[in-house]
Tab-separated table of C-alpha atoms in Angstrom:
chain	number	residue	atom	x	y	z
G	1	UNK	CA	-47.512	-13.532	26.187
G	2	UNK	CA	-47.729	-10.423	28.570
G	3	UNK	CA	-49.609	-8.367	25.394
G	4	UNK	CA	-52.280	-11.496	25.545
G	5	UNK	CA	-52.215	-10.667	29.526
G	6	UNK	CA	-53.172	-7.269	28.942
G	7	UNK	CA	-55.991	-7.527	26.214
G	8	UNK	CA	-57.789	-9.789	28.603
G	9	UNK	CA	-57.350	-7.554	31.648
G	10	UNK	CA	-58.076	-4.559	29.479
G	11	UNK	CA	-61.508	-6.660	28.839
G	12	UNK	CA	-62.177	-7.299	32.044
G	13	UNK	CA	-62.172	-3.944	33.137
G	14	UNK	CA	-64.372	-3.218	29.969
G	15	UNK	CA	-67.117	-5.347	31.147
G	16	UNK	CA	-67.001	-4.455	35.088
G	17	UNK	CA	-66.221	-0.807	35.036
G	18	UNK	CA	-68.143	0.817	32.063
G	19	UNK	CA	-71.139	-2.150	30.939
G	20	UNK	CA	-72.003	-3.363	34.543
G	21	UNK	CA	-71.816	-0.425	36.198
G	22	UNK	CA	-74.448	1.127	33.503
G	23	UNK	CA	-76.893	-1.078	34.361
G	24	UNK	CA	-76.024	-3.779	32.171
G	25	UNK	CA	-76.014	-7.547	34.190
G	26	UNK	CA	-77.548	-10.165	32.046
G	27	UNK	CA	-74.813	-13.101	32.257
G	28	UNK	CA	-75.606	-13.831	28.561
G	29	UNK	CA	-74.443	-11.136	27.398
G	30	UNK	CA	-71.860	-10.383	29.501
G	31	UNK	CA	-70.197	-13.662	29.176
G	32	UNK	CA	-70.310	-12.932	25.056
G	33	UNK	CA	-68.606	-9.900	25.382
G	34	UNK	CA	-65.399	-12.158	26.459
G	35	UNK	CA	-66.465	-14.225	23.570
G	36	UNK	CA	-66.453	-11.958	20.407
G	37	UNK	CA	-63.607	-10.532	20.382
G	38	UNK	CA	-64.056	-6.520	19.909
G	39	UNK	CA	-60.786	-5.758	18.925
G	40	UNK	CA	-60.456	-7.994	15.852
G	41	UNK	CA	-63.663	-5.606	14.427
G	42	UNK	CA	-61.814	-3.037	15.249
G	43	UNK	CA	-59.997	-0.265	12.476
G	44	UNK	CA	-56.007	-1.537	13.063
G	45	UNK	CA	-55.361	2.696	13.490
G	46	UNK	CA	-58.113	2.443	16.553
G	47	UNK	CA	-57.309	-1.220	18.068
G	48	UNK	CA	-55.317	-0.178	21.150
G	49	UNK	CA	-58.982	1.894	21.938
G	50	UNK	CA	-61.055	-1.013	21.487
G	51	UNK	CA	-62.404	-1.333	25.099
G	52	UNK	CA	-62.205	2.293	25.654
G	53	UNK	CA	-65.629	3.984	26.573
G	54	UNK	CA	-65.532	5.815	22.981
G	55	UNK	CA	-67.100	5.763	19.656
G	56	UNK	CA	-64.789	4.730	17.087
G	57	UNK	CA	-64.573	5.785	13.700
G	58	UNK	CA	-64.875	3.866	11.001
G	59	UNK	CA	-64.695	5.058	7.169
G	60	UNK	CA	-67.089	7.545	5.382
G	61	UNK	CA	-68.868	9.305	8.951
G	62	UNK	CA	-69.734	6.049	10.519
G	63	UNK	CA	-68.649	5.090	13.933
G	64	UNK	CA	-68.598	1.568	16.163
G	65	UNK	CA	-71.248	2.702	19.185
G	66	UNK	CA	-69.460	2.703	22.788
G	67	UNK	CA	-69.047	-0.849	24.290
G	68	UNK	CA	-71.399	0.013	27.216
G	69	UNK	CA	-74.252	1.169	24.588
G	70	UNK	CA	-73.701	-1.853	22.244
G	71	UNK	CA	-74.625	-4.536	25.481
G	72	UNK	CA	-77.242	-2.030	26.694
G	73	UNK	CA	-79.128	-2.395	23.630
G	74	UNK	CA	-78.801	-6.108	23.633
G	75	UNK	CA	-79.847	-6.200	27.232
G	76	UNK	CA	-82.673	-4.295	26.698
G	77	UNK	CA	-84.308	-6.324	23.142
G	78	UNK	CA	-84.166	-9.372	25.121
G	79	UNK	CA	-83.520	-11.662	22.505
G	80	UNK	CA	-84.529	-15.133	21.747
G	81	UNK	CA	-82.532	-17.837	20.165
G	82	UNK	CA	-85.811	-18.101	17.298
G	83	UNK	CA	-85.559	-14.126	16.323
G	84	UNK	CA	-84.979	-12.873	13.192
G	85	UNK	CA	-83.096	-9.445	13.469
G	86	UNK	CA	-82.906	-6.407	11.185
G	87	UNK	CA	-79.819	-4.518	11.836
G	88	UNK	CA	-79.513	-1.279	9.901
G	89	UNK	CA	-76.087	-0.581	9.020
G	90	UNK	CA	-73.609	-2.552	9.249
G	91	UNK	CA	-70.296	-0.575	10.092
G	92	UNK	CA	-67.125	-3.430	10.854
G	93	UNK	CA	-70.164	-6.288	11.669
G	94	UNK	CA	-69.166	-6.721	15.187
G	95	UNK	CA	-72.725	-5.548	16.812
G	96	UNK	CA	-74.389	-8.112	13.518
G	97	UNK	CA	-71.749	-10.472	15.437
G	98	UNK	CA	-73.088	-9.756	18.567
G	99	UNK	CA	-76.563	-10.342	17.466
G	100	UNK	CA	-76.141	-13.290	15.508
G	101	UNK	CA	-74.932	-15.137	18.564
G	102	UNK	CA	-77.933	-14.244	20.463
G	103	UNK	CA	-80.519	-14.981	17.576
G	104	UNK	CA	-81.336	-17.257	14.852
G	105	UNK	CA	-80.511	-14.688	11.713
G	106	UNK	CA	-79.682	-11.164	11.395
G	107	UNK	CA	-80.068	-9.616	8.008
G	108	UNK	CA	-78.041	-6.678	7.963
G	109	UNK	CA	-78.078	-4.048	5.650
G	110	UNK	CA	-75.507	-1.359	4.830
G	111	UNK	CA	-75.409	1.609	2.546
G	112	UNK	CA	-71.691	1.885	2.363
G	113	UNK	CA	-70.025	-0.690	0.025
G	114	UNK	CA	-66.581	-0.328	1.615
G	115	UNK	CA	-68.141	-1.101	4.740
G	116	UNK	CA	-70.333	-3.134	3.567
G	117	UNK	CA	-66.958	-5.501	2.662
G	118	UNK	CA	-65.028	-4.751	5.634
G	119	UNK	CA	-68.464	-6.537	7.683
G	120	UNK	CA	-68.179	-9.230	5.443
G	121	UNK	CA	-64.754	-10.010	5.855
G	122	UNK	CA	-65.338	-9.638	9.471
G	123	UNK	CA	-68.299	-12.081	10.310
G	124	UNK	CA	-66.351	-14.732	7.756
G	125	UNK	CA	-63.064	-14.586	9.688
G	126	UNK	CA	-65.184	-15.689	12.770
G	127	UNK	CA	-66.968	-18.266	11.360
G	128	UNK	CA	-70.320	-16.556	11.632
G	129	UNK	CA	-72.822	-17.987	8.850
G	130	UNK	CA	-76.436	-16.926	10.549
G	131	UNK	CA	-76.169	-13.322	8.460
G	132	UNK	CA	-77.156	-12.025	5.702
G	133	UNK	CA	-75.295	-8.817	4.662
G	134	UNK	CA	-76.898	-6.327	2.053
G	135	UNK	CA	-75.846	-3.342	0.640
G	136	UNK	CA	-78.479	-0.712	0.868
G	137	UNK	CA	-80.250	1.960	1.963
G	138	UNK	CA	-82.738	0.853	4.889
G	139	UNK	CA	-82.485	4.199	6.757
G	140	UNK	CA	-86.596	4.151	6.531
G	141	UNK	CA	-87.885	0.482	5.558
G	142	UNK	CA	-86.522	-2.621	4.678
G	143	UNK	CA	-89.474	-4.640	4.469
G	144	UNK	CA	-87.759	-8.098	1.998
G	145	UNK	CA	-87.725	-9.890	4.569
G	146	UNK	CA	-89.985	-9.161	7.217
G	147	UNK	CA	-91.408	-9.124	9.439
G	148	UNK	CA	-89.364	-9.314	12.320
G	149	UNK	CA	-88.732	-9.896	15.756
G	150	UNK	CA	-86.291	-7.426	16.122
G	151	UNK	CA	-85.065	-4.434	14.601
G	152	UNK	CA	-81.916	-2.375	15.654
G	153	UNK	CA	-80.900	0.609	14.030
G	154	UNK	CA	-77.175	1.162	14.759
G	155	UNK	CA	-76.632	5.212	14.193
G	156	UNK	CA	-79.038	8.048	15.088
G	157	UNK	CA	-82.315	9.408	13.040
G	158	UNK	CA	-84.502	12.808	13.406
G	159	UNK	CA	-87.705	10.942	13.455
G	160	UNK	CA	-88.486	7.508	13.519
G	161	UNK	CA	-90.284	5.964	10.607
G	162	UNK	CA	-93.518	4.438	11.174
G	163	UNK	CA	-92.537	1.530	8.586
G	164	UNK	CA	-89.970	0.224	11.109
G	165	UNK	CA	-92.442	-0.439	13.658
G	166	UNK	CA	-95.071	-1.866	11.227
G	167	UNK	CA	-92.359	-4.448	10.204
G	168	UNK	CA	-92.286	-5.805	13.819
G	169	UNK	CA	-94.245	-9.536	14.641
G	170	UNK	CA	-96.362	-8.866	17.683
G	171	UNK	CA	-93.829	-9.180	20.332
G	172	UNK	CA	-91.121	-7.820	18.327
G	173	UNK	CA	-88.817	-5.135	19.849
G	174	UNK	CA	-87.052	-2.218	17.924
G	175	UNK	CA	-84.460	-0.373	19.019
G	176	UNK	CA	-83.322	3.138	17.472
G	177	UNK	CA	-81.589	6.481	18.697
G	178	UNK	CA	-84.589	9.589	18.030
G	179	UNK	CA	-83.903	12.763	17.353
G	180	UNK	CA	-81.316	15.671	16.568
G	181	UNK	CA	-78.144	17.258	18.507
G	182	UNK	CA	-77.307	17.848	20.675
G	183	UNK	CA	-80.539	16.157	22.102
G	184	UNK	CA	-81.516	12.505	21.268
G	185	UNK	CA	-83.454	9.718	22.518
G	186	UNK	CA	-82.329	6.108	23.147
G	187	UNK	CA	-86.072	4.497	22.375
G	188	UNK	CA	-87.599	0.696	22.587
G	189	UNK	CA	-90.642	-0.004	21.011
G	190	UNK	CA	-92.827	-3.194	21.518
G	191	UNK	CA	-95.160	-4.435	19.471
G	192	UNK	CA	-97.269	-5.547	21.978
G	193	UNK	CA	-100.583	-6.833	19.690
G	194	UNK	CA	-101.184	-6.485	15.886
G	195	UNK	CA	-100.964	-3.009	15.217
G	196	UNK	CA	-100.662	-2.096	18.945
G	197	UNK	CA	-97.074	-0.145	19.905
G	198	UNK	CA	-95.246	0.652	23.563
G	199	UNK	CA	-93.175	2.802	22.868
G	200	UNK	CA	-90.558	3.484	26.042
G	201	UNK	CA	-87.370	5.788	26.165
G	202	UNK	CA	-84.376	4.386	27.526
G	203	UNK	CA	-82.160	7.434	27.960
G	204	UNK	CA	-80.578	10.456	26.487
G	205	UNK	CA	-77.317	10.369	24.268
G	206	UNK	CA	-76.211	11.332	21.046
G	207	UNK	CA	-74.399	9.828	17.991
G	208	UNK	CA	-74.127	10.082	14.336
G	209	UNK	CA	-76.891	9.813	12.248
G	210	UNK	CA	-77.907	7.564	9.473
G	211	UNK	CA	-77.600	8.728	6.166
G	212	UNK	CA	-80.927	9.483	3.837
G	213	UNK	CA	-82.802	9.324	7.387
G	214	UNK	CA	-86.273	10.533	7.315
G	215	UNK	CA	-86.378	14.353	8.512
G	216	UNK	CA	-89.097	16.344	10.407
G	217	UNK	CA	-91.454	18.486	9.127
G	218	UNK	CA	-89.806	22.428	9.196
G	219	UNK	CA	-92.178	25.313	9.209
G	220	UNK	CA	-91.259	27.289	6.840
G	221	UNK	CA	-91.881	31.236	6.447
């Protein structure tokens, strides 16, 4: 019983010292942090880390974003119970968890098969049926079936492909890490009319990229 004591006071100090002290106070969220349980997505080598303010890896270069930056990015795409949610890649399916609670379908999409599976597993032992999980490579489109309201991509790329934005309903919010190390950009952007972007950087960080992301344009001499 005391381990059980411990998780849930390891939890709590999850959500008040790293997520609400970064900003992060929406009670919607906060109160499904307690809900979906982080450690149960969680690599069994990495579960005593789960509420640790680290990235974890997962298999093949991927990694599980810090707790703080997963409900940051929720708090910040502000979204509604009708959205339908791109998430691009997958990794153990607890941000697609996460997002599925909040809206009313996530397709998710993941280039690694192994991780693709491990998601799947995931979201079934929960009970979560509002996702569709895809293997493939969405690192610059995924257009089947757009558009929609939201788009989150879930690791880092150089520049930010202008098919992601296109793919947004007017109102629509995407969410996506810019640029290289050690120097990166945490960056909404609103589709505010028909083929009218806001485009609004959040802050600075840095995490791994994407793979097959689109690159910049190198002068070459």
């Amino acid at each position: 019983m005391k381990l059980d004591t411990n998780l849930e006071q390891n939890r709590f100090n999850m959500v008040e010292q790293q997520i609400r002290t970064w900003n992060v106070l929406d009670l919607t969220i906060l109160n499904l942090l307690y809900k979906v349980r982080r450690e149960e997505f969680v690599p069994a080598a990495y579960r005593s880390l789960a509420f640790t303010d680290m990235e974890i890896p997962l298999d093949h270069g991927a990694v599980m974003l810090t707790p703080k930056m997963e409900a940051r990015i929720l708090q910040e795409l502000h979204i509604k119970k009708t959205d339908i949610i791109l998430e691009v890649g997958s990794g153990s399916g607890y941000m697609t968890a996460l997002l599925a609670e909040l809206g009313a379908h996530v397709y998710s999409v993941e280039i690694v098969p192994e991780l693709c599976t491990l998601a799947k597993m995931n979201l079934q032992t929960h009970g979560i049926t509002n996702v569709t999980l895809e293997q493939g490579d969405a690192a610059q489109d995924w257009p089947q079936h757009g558009p929609y309201d939201v788009i989150v991509l879930t690791a880092s790329t150089p520049v930010l492909p202008e098919a992601f934005q296109k793919s947004l309903n007017p109102g629509g919010r995407l969410f996506a890490i810019v640029g290289e190390e050690p120097l990166m950009e945490a960056t909404l952007v609103t589709c505010v009319a028909p083929g009218v972007y806001h485009t609004k950087i959040l802050f600075e960080t840095c995490t791994v990229p994407l793979r097959n992301t689109l690159q910049p344009k190198r002068f070459t001499f």
